[in-house]
Coordinates of C-alpha atoms in Angstrom, one line a residue:
X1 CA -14.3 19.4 -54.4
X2 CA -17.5 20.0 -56.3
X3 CA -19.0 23.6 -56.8
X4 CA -21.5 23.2 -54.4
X5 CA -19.1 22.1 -51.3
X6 CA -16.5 24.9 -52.9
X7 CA -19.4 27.6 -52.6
X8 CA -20.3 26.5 -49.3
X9 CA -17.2 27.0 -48.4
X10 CA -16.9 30.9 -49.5
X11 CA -20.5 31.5 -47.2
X12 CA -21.1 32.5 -43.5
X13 CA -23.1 30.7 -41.9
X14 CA -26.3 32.6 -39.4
X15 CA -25.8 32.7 -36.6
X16 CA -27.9 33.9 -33.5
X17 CA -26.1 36.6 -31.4
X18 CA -29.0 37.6 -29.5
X19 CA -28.9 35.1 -26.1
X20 CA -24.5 35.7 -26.3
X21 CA -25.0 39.3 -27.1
X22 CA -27.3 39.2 -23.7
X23 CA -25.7 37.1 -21.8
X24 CA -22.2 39.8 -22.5
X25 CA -24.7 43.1 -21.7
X26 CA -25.0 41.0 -18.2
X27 CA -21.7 40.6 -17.6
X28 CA -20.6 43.7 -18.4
X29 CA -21.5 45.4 -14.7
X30 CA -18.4 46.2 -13.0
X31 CA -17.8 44.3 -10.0
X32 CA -14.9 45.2 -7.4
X33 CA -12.4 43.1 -6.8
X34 CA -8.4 42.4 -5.4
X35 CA -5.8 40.8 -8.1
X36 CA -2.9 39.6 -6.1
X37 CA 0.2 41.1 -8.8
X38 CA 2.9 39.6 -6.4
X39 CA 3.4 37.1 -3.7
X40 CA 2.3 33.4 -3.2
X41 CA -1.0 34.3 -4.2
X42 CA 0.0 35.9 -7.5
X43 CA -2.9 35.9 -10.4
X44 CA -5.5 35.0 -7.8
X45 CA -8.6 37.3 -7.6
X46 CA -10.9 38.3 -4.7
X47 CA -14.0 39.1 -5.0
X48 CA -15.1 42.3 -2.7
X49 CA -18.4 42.5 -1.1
X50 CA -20.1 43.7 2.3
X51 CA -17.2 43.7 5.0
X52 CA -14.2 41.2 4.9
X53 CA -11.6 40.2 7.0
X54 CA -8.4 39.9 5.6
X55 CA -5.2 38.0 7.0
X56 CA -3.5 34.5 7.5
X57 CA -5.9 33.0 10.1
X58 CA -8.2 30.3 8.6
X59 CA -11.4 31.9 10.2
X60 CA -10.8 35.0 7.9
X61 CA -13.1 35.7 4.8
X62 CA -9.8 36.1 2.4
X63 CA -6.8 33.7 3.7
X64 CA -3.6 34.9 2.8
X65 CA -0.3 32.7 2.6
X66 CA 2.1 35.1 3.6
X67 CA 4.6 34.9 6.6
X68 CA 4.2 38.9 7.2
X69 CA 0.4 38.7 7.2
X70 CA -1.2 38.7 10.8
X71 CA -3.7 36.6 11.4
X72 CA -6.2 39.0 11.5
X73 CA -4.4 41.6 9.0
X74 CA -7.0 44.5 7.6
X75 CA -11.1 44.8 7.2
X76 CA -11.9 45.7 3.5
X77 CA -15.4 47.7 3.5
X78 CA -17.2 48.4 0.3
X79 CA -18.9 51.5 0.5
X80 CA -20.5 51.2 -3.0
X81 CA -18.9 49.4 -6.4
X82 CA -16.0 51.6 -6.6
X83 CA -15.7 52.7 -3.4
X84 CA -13.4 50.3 -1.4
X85 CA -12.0 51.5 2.2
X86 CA -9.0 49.1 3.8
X87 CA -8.6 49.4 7.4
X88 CA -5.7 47.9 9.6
X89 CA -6.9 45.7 12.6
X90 CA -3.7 46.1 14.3
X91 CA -1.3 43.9 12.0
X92 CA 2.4 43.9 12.9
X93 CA 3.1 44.8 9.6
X94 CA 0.7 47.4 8.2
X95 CA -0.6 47.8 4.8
X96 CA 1.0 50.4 2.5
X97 CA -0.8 52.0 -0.2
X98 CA 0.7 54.8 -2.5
X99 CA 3.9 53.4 -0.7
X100 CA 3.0 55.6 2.6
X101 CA 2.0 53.0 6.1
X102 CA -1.8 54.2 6.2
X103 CA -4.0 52.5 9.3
X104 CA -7.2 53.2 6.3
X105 CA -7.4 54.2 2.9
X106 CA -10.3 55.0 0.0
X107 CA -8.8 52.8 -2.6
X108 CA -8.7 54.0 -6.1
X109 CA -9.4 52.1 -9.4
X110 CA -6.1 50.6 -10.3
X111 CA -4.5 51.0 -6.7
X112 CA -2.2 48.3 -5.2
X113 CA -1.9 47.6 -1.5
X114 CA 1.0 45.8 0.0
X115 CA 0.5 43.5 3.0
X116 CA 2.7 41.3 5.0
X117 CA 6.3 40.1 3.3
X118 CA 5.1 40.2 -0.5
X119 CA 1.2 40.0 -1.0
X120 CA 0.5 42.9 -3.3
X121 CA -3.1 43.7 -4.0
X122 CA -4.4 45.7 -6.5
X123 CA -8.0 47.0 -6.9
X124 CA -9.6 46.9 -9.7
X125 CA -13.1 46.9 -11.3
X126 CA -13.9 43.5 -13.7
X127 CA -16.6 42.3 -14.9
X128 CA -17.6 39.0 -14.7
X129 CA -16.3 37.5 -17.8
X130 CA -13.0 39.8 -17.2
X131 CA -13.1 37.8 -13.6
X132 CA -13.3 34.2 -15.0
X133 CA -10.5 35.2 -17.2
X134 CA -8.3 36.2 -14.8
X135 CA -9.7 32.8 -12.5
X136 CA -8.6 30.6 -15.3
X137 CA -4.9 32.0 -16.0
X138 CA -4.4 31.9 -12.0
X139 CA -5.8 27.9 -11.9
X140 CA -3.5 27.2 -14.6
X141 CA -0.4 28.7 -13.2
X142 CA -1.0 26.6 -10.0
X143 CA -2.8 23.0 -11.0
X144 CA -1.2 20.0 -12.7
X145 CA -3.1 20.4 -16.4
X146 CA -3.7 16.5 -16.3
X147 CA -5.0 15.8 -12.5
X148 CA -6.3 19.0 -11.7
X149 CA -3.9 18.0 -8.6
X150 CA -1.9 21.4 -7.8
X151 CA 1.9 21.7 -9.4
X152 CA 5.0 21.4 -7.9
X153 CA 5.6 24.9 -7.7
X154 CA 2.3 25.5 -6.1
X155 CA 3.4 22.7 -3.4
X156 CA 6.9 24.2 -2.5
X157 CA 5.3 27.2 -2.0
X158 CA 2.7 26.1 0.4
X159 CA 5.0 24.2 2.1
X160 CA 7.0 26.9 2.7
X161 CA 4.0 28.8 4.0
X162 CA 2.8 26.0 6.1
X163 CA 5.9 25.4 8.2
X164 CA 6.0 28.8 8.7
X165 CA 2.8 29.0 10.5
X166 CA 3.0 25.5 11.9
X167 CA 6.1 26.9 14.0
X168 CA 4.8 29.9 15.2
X169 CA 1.8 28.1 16.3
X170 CA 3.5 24.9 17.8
X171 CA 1.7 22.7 15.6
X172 CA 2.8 19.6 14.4
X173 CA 3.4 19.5 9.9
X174 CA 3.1 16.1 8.1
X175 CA 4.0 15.5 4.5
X176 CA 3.1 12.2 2.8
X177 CA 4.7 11.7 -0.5
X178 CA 3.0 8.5 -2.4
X179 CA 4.0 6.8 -5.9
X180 CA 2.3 4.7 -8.0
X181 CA 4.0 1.4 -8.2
X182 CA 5.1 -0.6 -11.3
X183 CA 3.8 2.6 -13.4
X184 CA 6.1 2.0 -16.3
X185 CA 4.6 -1.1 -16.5
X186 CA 1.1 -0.1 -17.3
X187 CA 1.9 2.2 -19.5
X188 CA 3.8 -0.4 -21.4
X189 CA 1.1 -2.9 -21.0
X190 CA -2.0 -0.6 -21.9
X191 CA -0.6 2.3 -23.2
X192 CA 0.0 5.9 -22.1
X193 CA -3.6 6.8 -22.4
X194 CA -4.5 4.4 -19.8
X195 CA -1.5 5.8 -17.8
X196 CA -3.1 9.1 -18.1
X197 CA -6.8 7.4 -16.4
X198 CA -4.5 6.1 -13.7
X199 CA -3.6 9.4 -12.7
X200 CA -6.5 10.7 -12.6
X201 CA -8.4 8.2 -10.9
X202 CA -5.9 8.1 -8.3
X203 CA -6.0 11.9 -7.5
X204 CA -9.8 12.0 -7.8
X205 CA -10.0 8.9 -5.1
X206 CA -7.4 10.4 -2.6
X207 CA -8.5 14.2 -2.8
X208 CA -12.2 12.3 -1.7
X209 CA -10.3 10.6 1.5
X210 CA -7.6 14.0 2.4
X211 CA -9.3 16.8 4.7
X212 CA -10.6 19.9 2.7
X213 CA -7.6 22.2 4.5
X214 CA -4.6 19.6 2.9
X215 CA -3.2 20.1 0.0
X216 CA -2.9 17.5 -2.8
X217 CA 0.1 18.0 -5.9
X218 CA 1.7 16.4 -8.3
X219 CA 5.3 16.3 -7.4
X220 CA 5.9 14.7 -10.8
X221 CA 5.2 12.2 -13.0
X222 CA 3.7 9.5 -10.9
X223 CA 4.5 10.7 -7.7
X224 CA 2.3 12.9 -6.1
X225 CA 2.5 15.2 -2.1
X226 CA -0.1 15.7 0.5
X227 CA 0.9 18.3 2.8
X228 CA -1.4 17.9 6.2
X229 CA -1.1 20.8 8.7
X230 CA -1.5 20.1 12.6
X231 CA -1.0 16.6 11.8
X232 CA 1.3 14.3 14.1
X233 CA 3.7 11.8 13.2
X234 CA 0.8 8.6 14.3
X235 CA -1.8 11.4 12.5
X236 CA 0.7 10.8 8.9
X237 CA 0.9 7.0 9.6
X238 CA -3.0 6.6 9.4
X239 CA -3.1 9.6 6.4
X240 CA -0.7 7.2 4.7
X241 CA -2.3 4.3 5.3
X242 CA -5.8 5.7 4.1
X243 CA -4.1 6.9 1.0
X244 CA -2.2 3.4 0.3
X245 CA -5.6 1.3 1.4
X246 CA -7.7 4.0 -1.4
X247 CA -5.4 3.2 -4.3
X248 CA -5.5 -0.6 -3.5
X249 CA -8.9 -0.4 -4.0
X250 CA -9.7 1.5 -7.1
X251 CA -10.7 0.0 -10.6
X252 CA -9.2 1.5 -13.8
X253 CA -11.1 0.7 -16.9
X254 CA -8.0 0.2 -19.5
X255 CA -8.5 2.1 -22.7
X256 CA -6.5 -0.2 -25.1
X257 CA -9.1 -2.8 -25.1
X258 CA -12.2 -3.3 -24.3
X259 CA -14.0 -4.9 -21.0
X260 CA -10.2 -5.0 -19.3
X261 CA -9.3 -3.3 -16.3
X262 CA -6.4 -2.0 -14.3
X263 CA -5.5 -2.4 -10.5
X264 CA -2.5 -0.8 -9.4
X265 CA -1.0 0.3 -5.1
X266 CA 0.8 3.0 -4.4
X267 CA 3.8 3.2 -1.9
X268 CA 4.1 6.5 0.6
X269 CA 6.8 7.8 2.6
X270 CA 5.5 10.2 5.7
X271 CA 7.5 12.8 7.3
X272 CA 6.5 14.6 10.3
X273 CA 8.1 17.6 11.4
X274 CA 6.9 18.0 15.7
X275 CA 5.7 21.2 17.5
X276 CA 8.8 23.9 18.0
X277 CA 11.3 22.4 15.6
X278 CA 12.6 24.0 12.3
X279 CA 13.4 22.3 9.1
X280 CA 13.7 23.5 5.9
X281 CA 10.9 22.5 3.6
X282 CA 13.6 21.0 1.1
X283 CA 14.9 18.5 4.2
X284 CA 11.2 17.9 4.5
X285 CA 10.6 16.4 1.3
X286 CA 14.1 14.6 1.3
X287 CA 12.8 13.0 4.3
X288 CA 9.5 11.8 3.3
X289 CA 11.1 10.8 -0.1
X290 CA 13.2 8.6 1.6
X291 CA 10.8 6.9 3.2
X292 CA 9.0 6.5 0.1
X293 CA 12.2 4.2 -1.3
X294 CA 12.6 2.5 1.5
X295 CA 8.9 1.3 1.1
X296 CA 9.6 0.7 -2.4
X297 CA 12.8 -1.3 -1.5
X298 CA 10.5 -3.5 1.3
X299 CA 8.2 -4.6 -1.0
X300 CA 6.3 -2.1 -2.2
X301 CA 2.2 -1.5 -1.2
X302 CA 3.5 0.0 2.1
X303 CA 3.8 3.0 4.0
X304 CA 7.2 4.1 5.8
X305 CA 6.4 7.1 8.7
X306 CA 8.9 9.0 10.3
X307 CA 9.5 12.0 12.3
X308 CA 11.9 15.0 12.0
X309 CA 13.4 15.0 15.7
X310 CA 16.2 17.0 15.6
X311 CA 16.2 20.9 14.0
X312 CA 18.3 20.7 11.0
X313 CA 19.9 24.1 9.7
X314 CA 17.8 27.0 8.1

C-alpha cells in the first residue's frame, strides 16, 4: 500500500451530525406505551394514546390472543404522557396490577399488568427510536427472515389461539397447508438463489389473494400454512384452490442466467375443523398435512379438502 492510501487510512473522515443529531433530539420525547413481557404476544409493543379498548374481540383498538382475555377486557385512558389509568369493563378475568385484582389503576413507569391466562403488560415510557427497536426484535422473533411470512412458532401459537375462540364462538376453522412441488428440482436446476426468489414470490402472490384477518407462515422449508378463521370446509376448498390457481400463475425470473424464467404449482391439503367440535391444533395440522400427500401422490398441482367430523381427544 502506498503512503498516501496508508495515511488515508489512519484519518477520520467529516462527517455531518447535524440533520442525525436532529432527527435523535426529535425522537427523544417520551411516548407511553405497553411491552407485552409474557404471553403470545411477548416483545410486542402498543402504542397508548386517547382512550383504547383492550381485549380479544376484533373490533377492539388492541387485539389480544389470549384464551383468558374477554372480548372486551379493560379501557386504557391516558390522562397525560405518564399518566396511564386501566379500567376493567367487566372481564371474567380481571386485570392484576402490583399482583392485587384492581377494577382501575394509575399505572406507574415500569408497572406490569396481568390480563387473561398469560398476557403481561408492562408500561413504560420509549421514545420513538427506543420503540422501533423494540418493533424490530418482536418482528424478528415472529416472521420467517427470508419471506417475511410468519414462523412456525408464530403459527402454532395462533392456531392454538384461534381454535380456542373459534369454539367458543361456534365458528367453523380452516387450515390450508400448500407445498411447492418439484422444489428440489429448481434449486438443482437454477440454484439456491433462485430457490430463495421462489419463495418469495410465492408468499408475496398468496398473502395478495388471503383475507387481511388469515394468517400466512412458513411451516418450513417449502411448505408454507394459512390458517382462515370462520371459514367452512367448501370456504377451504375455494381458499385452496385460489392459492394453487395463484402459484400456477406466477413468473420467476431465474437468477443463474439471464432472460430465463421459472414456473412452478404448488399442491395444498385443507382441513376444516366445523362449529362445536374440539381438536387439538396438532391433529389439525396432521390432518391437512395429509391431505397435502395425498395431493402430492395424485398427481400433484391439486388441492385435497377435508373436514374434521368427529372430536378427537384434548
Amino acid at each position: 500500500m502506498s503512503d498516501e492510501g496508508q495515511e488515508s487510512l489512519g484519518r477520520t473522515l467529516p462527517v455531518d451530525l447535524s440533520a442525525i443529531a436532529e432527527q435523535m433530539r426529535r425522537a427523544a420525547k417520551k411516548r407511553p406505551c405497553f411491552v407485552a413481557v409474557s404471553g403470545v404476544e411477548m416483545g410486542r409493543v402498543i402504542p397508548l394514546e386517547g382512550i383504547m379498548i383492550l381485549g380479544r374481540d376484533p373490533e377492539c383498538d388492541v387485539v389480544l390472543r389470549d384464551d383468558g382475555v374477554s372480548r372486551f377486557h379493560a379501557e386504557v385512558r391516558c390522562d397525560g404522557p405518564a399518566r396511564i389509568v386501566i379500567r376493567d369493563l367487566g372481564s371474567t378475568n380481571g386485570i392484576y396490577a402490583g399482583g392485587e385484582r384492581v377494577q382501575e389503576a394509575v399505572l406507574s413507569d415500569g408497572e406490569k399488568v396481568l390480563l387473561g391466562r398469560s398476557t403481561v403488560l408492562k408500561f413504560v415510557l420509549q421514545d420513538e427510536l427506543e420503540q422501533q427497536y423494540q418493533r424490530l426484535m418482536y418482528e424478528s422473533s415472529t416472521r420467517d427472515a427470508l419471506t417475511e411470512a410468519y414462523n412456525r412458532r408464530y403459527f402454532s401459537e395462533k392456531l392454538d389461539t384461534d381454535l380456542s375462540f373459534a369454539r367458543r364462538q361456534a365458528i367453523p376453522c380452516t387450515v390450508a397447508m400448500f407445498d411447492i412441488d418439484h422444489f428440489k428440482r429448481v434449486n438443482d436446476t437454477h440454484g439456491h438463489l433462485t430457490g430463495d426468489q421462489v419463495l418469495i414470490t410465492v408468499t408475496r402472490a398468496v398473502r395478495e389473494i388471503i383475507r387481511a384477518e388469515d394468517t400466512l407462515a412458513r411451516y418450513g422449508g417449502e411448505e408454507f400454512a394459512v390458517i382462515a378463521q370462520g371459514t367452512d370446509l367448501e370456504g377451504g376448498r375455494v381458499l385452496g384452490e385460489r392459492i394453487r390457481s395463484c402459484i400456477a400463475r406466477q413468473t420467476i425470473q431465474a437468477l443463474d442466467r439471464e432472460g430465463a424464467t421459472v414456473r412452478v404449482t404448488a399442491s395444498v391439503g385443507v382441513a376444516t375443523v366445523p362449529p362445536g367440535h374440539t381438536v387439538p391444533p396438532e391433529a389439525v395440522v396432521a390432518a391437512a398435512d395429509a391431505n397435502l400427500y395425498q395431493a402430492k401422490q395424485s398427481g400433484r398441482n391439486r388441492v385435497v379438502a377435508t373436514e374434521l367430523s368427529q372430536d378427537a381427544p384434548p
